[in-house]
PDB file of C-alpha atoms in Angstrom:
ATOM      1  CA  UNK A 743       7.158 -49.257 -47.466  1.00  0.00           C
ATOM      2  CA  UNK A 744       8.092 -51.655 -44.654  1.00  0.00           C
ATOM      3  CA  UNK A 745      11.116 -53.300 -43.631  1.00  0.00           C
ATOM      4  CA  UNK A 746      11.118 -56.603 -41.899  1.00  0.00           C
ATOM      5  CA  UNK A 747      14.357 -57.662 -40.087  1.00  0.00           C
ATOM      6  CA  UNK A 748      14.867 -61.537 -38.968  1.00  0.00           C
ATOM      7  CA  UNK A 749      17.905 -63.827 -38.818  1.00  0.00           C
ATOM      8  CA  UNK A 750      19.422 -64.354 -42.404  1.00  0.00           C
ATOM      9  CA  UNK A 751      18.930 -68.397 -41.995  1.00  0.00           C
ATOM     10  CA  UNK A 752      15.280 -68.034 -41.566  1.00  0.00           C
ATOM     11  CA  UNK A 753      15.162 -66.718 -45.261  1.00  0.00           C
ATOM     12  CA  UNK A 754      18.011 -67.478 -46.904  1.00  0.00           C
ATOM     13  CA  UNK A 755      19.986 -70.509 -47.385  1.00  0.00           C
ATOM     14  CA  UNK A 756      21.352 -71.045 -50.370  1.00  0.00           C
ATOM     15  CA  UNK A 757      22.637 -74.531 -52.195  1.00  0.00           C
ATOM     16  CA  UNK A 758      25.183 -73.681 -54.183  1.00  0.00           C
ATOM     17  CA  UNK A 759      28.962 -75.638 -53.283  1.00  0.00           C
ATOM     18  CA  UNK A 760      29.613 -78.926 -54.562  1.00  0.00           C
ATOM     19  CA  UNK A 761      31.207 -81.101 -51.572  1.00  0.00           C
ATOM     20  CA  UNK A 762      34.702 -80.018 -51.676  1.00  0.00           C
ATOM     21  CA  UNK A 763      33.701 -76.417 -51.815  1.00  0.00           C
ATOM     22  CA  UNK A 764      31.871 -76.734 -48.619  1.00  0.00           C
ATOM     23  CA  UNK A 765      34.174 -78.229 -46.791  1.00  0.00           C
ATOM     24  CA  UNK A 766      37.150 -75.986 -47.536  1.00  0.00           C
ATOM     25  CA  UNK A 767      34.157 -73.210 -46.488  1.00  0.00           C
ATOM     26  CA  UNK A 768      33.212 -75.179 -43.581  1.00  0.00           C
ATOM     27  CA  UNK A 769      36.866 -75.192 -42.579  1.00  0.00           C
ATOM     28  CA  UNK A 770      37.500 -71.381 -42.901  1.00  0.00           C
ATOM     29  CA  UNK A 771      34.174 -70.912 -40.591  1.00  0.00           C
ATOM     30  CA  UNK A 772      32.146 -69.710 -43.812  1.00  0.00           C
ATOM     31  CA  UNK A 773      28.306 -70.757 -44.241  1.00  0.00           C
ATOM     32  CA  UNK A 774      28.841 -74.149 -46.786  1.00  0.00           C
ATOM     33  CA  UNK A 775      26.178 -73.176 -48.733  1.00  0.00           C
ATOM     34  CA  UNK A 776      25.360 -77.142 -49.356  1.00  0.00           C
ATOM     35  CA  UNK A 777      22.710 -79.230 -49.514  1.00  0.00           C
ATOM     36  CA  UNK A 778      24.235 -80.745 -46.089  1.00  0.00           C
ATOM     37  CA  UNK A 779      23.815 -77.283 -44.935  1.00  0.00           C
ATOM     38  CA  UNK A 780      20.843 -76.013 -45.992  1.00  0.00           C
ATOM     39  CA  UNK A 781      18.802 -79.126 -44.697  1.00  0.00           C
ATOM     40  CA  UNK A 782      20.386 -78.724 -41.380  1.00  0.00           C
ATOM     41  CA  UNK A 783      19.541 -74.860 -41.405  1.00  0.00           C
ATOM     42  CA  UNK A 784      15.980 -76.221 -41.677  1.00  0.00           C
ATOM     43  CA  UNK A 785      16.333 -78.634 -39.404  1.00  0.00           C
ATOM     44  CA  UNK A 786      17.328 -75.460 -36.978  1.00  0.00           C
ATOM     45  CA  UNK A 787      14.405 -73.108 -37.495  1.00  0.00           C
ATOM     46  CA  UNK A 788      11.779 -75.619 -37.002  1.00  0.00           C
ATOM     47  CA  UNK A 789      13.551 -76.713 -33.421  1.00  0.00           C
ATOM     48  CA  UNK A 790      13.759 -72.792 -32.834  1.00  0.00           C
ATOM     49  CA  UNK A 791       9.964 -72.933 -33.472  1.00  0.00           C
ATOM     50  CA  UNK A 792       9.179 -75.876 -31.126  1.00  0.00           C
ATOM     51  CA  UNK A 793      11.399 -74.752 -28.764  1.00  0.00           C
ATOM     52  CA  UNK A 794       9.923 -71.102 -28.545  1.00  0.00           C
ATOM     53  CA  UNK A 795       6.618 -73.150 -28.466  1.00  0.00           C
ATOM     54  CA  UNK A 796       7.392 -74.786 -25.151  1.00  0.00           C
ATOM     55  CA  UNK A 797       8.592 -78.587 -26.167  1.00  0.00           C
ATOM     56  CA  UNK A 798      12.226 -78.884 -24.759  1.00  0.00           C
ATOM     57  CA  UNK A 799      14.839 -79.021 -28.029  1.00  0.00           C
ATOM     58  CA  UNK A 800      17.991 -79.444 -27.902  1.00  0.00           C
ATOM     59  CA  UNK A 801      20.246 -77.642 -30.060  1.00  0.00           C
ATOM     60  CA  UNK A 802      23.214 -78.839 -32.073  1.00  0.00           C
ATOM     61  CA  UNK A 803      25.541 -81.026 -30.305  1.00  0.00           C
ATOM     62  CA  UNK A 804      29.246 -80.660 -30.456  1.00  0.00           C
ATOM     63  CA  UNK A 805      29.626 -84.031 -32.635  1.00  0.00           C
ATOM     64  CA  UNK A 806      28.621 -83.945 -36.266  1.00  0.00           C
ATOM     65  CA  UNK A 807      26.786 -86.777 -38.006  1.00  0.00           C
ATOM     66  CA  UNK A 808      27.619 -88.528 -42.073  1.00  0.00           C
ATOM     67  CA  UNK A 809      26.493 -85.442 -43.431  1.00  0.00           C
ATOM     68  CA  UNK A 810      29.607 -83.331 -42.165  1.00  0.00           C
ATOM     69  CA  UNK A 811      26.828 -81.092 -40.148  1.00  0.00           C
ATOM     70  CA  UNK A 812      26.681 -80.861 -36.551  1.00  0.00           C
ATOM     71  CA  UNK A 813      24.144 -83.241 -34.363  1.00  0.00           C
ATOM     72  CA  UNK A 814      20.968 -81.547 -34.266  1.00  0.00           C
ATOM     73  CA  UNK A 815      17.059 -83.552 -34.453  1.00  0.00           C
ATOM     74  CA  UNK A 816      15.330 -83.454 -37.669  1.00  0.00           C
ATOM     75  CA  UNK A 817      12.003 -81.417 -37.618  1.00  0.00           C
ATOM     76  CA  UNK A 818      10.049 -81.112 -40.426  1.00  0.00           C
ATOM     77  CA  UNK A 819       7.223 -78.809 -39.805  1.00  0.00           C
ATOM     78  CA  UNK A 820       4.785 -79.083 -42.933  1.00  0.00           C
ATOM     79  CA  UNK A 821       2.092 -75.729 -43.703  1.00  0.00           C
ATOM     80  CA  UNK A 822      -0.844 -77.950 -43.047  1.00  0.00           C
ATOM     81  CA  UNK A 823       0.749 -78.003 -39.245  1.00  0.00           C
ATOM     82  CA  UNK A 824       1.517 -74.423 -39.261  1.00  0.00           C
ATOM     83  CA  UNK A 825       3.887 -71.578 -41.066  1.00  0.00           C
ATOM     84  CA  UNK A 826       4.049 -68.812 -38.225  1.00  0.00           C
ATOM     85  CA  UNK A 827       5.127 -68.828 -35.170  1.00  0.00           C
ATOM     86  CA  UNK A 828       1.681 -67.656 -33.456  1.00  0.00           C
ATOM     87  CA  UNK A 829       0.164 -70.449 -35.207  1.00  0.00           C
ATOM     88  CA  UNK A 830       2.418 -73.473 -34.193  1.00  0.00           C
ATOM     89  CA  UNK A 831       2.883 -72.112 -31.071  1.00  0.00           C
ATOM     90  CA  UNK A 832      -1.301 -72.245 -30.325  1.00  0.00           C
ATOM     91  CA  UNK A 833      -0.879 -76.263 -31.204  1.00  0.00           C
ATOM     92  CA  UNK A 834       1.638 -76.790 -28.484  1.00  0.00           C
ATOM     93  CA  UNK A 835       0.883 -77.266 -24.676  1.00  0.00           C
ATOM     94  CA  UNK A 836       3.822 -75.374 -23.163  1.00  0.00           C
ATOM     95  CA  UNK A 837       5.808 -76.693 -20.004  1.00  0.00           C
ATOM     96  CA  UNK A 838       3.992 -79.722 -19.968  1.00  0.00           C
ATOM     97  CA  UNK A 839       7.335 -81.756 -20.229  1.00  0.00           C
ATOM     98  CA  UNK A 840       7.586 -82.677 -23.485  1.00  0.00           C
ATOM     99  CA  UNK A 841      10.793 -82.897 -25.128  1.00  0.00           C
ATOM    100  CA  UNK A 842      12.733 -84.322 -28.593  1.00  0.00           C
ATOM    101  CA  UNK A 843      16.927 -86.324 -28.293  1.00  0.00           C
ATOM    102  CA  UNK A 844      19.049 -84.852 -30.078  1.00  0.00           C
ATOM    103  CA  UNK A 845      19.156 -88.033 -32.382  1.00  0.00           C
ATOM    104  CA  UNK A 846      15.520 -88.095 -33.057  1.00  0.00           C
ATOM    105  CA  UNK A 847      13.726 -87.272 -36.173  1.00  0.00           C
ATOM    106  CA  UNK A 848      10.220 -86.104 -36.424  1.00  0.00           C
ATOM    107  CA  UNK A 849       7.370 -84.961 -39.373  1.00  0.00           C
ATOM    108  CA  UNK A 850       4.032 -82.822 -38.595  1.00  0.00           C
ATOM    109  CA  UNK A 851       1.752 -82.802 -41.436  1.00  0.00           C
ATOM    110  CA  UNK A 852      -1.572 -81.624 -40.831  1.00  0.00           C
ATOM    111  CA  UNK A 853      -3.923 -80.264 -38.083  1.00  0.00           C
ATOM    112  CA  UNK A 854      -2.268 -81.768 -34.928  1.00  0.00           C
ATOM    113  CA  UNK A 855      -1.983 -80.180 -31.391  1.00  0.00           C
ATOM    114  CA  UNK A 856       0.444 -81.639 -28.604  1.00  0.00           C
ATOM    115  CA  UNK A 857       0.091 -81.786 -24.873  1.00  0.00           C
ATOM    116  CA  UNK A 858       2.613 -83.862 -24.545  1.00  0.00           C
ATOM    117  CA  UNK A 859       5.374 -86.045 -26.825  1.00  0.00           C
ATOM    118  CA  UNK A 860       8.870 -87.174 -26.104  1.00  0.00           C
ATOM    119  CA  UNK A 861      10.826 -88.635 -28.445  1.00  0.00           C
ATOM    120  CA  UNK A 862      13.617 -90.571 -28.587  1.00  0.00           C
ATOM    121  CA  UNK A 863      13.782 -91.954 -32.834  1.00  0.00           C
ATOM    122  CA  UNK A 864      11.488 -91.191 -35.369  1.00  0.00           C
ATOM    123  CA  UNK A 865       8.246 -90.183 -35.443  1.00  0.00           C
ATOM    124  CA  UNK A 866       6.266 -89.648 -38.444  1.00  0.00           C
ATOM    125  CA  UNK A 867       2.020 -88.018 -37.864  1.00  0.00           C
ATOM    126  CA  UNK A 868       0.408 -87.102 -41.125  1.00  0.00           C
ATOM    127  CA  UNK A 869      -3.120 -85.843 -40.865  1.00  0.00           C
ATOM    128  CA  UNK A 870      -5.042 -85.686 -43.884  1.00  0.00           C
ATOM    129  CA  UNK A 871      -7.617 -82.597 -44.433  1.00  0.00           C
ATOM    130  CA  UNK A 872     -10.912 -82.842 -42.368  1.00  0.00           C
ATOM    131  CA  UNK A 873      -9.305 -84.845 -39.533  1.00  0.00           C
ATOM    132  CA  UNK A 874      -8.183 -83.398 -36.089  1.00  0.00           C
ATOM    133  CA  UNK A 875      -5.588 -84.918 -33.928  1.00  0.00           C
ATOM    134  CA  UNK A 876      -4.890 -84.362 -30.188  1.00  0.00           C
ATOM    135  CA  UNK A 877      -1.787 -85.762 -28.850  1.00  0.00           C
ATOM    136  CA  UNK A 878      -2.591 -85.835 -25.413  1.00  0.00           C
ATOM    137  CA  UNK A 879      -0.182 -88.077 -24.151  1.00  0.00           C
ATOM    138  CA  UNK A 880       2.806 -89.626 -26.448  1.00  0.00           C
ATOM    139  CA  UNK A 881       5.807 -91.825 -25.871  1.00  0.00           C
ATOM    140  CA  UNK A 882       7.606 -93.021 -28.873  1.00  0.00           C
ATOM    141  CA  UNK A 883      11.406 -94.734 -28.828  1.00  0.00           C
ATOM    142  CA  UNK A 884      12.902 -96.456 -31.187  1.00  0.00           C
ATOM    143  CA  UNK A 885      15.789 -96.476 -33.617  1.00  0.00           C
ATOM    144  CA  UNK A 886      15.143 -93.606 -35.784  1.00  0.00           C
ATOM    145  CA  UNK A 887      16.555 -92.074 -38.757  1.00  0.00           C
ATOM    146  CA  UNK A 888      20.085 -91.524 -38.932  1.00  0.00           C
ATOM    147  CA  UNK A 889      22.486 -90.275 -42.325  1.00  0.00           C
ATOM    148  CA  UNK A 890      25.064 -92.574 -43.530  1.00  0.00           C
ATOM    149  CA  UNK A 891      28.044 -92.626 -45.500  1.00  0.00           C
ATOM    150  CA  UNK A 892      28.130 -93.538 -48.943  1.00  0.00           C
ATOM    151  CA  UNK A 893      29.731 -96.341 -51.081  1.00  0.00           C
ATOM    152  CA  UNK A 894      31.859 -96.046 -53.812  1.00  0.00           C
ATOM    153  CA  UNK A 895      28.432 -97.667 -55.971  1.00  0.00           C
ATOM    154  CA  UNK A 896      26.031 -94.748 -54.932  1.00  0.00           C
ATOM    155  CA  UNK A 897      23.915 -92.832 -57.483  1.00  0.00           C
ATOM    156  CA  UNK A 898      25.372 -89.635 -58.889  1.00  0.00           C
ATOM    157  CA  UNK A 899      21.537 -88.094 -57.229  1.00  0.00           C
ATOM    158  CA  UNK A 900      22.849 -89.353 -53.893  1.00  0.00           C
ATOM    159  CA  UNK A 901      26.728 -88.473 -54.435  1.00  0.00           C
ATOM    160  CA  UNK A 902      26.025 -84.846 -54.858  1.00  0.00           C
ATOM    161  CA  UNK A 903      24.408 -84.995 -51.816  1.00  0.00           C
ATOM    162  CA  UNK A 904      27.170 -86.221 -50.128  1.00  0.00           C
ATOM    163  CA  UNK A 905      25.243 -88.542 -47.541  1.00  0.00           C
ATOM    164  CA  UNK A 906      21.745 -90.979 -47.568  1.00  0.00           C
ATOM    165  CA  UNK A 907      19.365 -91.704 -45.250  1.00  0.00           C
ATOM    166  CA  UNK A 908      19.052 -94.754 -43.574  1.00  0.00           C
ATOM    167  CA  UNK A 909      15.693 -95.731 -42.411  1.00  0.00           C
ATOM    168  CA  UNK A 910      16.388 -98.135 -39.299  1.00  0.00           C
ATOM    169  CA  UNK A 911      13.010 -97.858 -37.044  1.00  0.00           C
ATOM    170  CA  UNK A 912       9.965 -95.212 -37.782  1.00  0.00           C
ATOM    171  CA  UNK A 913       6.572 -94.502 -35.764  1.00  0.00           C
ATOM    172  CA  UNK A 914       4.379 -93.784 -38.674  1.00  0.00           C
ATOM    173  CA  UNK A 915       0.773 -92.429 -37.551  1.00  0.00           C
ATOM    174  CA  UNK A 916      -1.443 -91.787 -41.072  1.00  0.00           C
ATOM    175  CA  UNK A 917      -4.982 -90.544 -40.346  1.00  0.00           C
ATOM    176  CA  UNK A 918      -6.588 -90.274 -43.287  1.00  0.00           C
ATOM    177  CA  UNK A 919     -10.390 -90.924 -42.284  1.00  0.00           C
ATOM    178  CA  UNK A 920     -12.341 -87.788 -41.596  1.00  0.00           C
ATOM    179  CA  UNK A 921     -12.749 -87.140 -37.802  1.00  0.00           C
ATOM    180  CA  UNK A 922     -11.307 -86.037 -34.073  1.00  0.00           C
ATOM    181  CA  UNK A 923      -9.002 -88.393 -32.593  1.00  0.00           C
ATOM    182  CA  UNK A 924      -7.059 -88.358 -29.651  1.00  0.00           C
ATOM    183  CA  UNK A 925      -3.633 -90.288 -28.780  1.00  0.00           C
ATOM    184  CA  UNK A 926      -2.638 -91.185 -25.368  1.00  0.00           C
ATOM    185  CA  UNK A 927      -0.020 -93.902 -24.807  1.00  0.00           C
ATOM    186  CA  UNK A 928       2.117 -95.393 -22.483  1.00  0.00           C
ATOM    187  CA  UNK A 929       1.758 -95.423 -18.535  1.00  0.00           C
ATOM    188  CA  UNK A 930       1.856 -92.299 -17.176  1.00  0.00           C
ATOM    189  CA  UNK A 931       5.380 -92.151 -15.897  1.00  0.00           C
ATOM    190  CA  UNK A 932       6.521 -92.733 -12.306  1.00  0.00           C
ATOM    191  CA  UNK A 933       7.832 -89.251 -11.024  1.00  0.00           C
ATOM    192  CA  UNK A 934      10.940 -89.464  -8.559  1.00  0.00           C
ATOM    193  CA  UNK A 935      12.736 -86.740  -6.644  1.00  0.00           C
ATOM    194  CA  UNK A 936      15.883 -87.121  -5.117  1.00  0.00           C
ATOM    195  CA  UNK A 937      16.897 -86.046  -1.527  1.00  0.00           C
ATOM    196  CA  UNK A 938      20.533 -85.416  -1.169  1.00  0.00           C
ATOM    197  CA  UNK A 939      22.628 -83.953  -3.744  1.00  0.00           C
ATOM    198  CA  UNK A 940      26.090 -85.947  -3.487  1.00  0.00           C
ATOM    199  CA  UNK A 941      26.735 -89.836  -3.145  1.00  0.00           C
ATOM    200  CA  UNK A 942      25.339 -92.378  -3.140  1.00  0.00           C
ATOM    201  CA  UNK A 943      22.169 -90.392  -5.546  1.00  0.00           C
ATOM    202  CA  UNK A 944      24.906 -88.656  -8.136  1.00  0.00           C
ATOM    203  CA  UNK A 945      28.450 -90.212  -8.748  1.00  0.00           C
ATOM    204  CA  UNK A 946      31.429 -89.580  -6.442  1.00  0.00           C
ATOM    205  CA  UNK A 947      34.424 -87.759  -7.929  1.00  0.00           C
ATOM    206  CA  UNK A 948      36.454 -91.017  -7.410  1.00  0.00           C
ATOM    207  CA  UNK A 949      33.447 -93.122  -9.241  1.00  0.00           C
ATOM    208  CA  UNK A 950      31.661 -95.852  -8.452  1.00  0.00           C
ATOM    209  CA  UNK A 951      27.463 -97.010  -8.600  1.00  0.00           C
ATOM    210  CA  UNK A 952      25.167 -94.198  -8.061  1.00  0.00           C
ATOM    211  CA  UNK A 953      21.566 -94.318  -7.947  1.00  0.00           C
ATOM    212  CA  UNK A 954      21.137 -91.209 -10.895  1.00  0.00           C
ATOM    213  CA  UNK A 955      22.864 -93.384 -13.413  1.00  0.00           C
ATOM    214  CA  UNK A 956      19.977 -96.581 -12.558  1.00  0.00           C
ATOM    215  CA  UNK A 957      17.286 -94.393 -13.104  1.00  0.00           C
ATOM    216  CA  UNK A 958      18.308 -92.676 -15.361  1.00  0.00           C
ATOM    217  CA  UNK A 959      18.283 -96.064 -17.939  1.00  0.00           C
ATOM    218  CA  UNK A 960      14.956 -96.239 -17.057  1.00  0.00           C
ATOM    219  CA  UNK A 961      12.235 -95.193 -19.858  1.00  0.00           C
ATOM    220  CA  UNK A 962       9.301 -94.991 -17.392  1.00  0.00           C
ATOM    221  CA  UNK A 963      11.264 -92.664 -14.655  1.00  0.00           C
ATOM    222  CA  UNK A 964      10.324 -88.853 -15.106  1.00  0.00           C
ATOM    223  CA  UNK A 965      13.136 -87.211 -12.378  1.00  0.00           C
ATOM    224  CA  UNK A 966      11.471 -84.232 -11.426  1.00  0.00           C
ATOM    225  CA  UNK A 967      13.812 -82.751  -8.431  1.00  0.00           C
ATOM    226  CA  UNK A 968      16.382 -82.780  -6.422  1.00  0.00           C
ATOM    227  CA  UNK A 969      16.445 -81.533  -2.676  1.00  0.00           C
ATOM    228  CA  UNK A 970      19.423 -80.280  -1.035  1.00  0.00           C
ATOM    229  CA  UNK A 971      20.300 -77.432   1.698  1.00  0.00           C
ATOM    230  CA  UNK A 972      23.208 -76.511  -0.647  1.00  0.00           C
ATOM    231  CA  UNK A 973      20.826 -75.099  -3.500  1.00  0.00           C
ATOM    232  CA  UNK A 974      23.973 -73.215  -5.005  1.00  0.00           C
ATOM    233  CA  UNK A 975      26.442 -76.251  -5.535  1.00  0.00           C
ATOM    234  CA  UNK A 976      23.139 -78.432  -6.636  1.00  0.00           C
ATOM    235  CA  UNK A 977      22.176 -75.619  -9.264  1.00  0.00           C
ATOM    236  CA  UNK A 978      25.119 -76.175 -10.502  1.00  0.00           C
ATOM    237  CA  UNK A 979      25.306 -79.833 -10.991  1.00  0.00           C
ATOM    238  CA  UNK A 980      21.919 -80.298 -11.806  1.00  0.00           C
ATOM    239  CA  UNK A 981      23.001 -77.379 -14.662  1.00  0.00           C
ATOM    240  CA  UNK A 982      25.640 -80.066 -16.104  1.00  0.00           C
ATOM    241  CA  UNK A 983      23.327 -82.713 -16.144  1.00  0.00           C
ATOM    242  CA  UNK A 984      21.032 -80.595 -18.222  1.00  0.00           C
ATOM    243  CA  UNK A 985      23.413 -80.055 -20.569  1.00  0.00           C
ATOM    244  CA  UNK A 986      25.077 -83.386 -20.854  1.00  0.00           C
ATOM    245  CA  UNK A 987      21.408 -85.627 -20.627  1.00  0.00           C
ATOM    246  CA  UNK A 988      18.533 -82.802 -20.994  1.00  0.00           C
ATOM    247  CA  UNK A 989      15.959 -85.695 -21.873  1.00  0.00           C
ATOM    248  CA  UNK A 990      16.506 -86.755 -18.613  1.00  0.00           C
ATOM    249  CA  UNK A 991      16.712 -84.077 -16.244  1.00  0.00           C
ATOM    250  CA  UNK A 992      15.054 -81.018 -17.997  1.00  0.00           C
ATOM    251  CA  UNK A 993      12.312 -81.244 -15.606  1.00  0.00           C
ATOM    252  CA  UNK A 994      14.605 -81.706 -12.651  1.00  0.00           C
ATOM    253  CA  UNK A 995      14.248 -78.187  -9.909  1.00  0.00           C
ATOM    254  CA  UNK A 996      16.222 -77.762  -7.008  1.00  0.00           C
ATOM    255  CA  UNK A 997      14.987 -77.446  -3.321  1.00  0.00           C
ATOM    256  CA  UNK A 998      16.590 -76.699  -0.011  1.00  0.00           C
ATOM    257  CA  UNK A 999      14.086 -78.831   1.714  1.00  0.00           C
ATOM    258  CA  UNK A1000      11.044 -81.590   1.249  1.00  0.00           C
ATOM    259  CA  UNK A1001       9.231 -79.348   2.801  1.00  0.00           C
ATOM    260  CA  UNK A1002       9.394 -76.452   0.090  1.00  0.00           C
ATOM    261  CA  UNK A1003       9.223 -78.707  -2.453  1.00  0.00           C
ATOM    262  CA  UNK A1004       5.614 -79.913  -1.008  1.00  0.00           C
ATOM    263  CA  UNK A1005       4.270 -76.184  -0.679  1.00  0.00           C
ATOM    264  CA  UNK A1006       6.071 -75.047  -3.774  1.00  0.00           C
ATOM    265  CA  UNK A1007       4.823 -77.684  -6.294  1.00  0.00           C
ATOM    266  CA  UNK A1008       0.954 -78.508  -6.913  1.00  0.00           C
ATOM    267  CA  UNK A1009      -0.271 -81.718  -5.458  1.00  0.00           C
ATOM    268  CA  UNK A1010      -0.798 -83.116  -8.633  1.00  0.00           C
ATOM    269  CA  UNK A1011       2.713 -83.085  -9.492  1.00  0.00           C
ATOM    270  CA  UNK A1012       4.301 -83.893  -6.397  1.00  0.00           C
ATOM    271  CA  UNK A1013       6.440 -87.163  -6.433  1.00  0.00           C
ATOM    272  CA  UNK A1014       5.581 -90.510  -6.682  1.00  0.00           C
ATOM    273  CA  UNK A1015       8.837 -91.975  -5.180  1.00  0.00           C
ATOM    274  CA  UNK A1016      11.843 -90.221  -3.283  1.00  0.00           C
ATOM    275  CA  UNK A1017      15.309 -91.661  -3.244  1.00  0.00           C
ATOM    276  CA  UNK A1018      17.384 -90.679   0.111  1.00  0.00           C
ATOM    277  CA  UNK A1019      20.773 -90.963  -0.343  1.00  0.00           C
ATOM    278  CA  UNK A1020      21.654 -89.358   3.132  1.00  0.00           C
ATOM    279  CA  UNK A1021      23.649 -90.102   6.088  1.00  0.00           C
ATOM    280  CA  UNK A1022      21.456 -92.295   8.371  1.00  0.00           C
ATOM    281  CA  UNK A1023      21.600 -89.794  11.366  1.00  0.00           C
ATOM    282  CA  UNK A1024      19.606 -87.049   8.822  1.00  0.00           C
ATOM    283  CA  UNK A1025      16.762 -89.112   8.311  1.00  0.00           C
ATOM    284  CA  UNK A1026      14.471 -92.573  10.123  1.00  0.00           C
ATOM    285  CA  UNK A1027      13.549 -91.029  13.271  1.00  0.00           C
ATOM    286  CA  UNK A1028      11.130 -88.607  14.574  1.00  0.00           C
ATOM    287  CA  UNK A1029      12.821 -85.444  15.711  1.00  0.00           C
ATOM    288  CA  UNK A1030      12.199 -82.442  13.409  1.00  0.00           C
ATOM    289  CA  UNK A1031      15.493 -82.540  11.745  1.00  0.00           C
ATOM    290  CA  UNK A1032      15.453 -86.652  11.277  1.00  0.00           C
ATOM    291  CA  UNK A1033      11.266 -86.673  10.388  1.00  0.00           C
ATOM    292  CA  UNK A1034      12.243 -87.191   6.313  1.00  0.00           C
ATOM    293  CA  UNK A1035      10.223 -90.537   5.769  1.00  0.00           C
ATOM    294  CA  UNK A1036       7.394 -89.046   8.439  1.00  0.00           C
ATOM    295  CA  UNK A1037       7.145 -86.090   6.015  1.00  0.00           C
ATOM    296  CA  UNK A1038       7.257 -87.957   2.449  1.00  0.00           C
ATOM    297  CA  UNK A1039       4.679 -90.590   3.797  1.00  0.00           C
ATOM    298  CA  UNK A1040       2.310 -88.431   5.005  1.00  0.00           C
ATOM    299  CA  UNK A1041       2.373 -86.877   1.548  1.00  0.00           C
ATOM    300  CA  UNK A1042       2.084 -90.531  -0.459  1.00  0.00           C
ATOM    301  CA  UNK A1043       5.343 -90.051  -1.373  1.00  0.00           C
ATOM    302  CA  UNK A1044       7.236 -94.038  -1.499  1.00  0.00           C
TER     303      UNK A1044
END
């Protein structure tokens, strides 16, 4: 006999409270045991599983969406993609900067490995038996998927539920032809590092323009670091902006100097462009401690 321990919402997550019910659960800081609830709690295990995989997932936000559940993206990992961890994790590329919003909604269906997806909406793959897919290199945006309120004129089916579905804007990729194919899109994205930690790069406490904010509205910007001889007080900015933006800066590492950033990082992955936001006497000349644009263009760094 054998006895096999996991977290109760990986097995068990029963639908069983009408609306009121759950709430007055919900409220008291009791599982709802709804259908709001139970979709969510599946929602949650197949992030865990990406996550644990290596694609960057965030996990429920504070706010809660039409359904009365927190914020959290909607996975749906189907068996033809995988039903263990071992196996889903051997179809994911880990570290390789892929990552899902917190708004975004996403199927797997079939054999499918990633390299590298980020999402920002709704993404829909379904491979049928006999094909292979290889998502090599993936951008998708759009509106996505998002849950709605209902009218007073809703279905009884749909009132139980509590909530609908509201299909605004959906990547749908259907393979259905026997075969291998591989999926690379978009321009590979421009990396950019920034050097200096405080203003002008990253907003002043009193406010104002700030280069982060610019680039950060940019789609095809990947910001990979910042550089700083305060590591410490960077760490822990950089750690807010994580948690407030992670699509945006979960790839960002901290460095005391260009320098260590060069040596540290492979040359395949160094920057593309570097933003200076520092004093002018700390960089544009050519003493050792005012070399900066010496140093980044001798690398190919813009």
């Amino acid at each position: 006999v054998g006895v096999t321990y996991t977290k109760e919402r990986w097995l068990y997550s029963p639908v069983k409270n009408n609306l009121e019910t759950a709430a007055q659960k919900d409220a008291k800081g009791l599982h709802p045991s709804s259908m709001a609830s139970a979709e969510f709690d599946q929602y949650k295990v197949n992030g865990d599983l990406l996550r644990d995989a290596g694609i960057h997932v965030p996990e429920a936000q504070s706010e809660r969406d039409a359904s009365g559940m927190y914020l959290i993206p909607k996975i749906q990992l189907m068996p033809a993609f995988g039903c263990t961890r071992a196996e889903i994790k051997s179809r994911i590329k880990a570290n390789s900067g892929s990552v899902i919003s917190a708004s975004s909604s996403l199927i797997l269906d079939g054999d499918i490995t990633i390299d590298h997806l980020e999402l920002d909406g709704a993404l829909f793959v379904r491979v049928a038996p006999g094909c292979k897919v290889h998502i090599e290199h993936l951008v998708v945006c759009n509106k996505g998927l998002r849950f709605m309120q209902l009218g007073p004129t809703a279905p009884p089916k749909l009132q139980s539920r509590g909530y609908a579905l509201e299909k605004l804007e959906m990547r749908e990729m259907l393979f259905d032809k026997p075969g291998s194919y591989k999926i690379r899109e978009a321009v590979e994205r421009v990396r950019v590092v920034f050097i200096g930690a405080s203003y002008p790069n990253f907003k002043a406490p009193e406010g104002g323009c700030d280069n982060a904010t610019r680039l950060e509205a940019m789609d095809w910007v990947t910001l990979v670091g910042v550089v700083d001889p305060n590591t410490a007080a960077t760490q822990a900015m950089l750690a807010k902006l994580k948690a407030s933006t992670p699509e945006k800066y979960m790839q960002c590492k901290v460095y005391s100097t260009v320098k260590l950033m060069l040596e540290t990082l492979p040359k395949a992955e160094w920057p593309h462009a570097a933003i200076i936001g520092l004093p002018p006497k700390k960089h544009g000349g050519t003493r050792t401690d005012a070399d900066l644009e010496l140093i980044l263009g001798m690398a190919g760094i813009s």
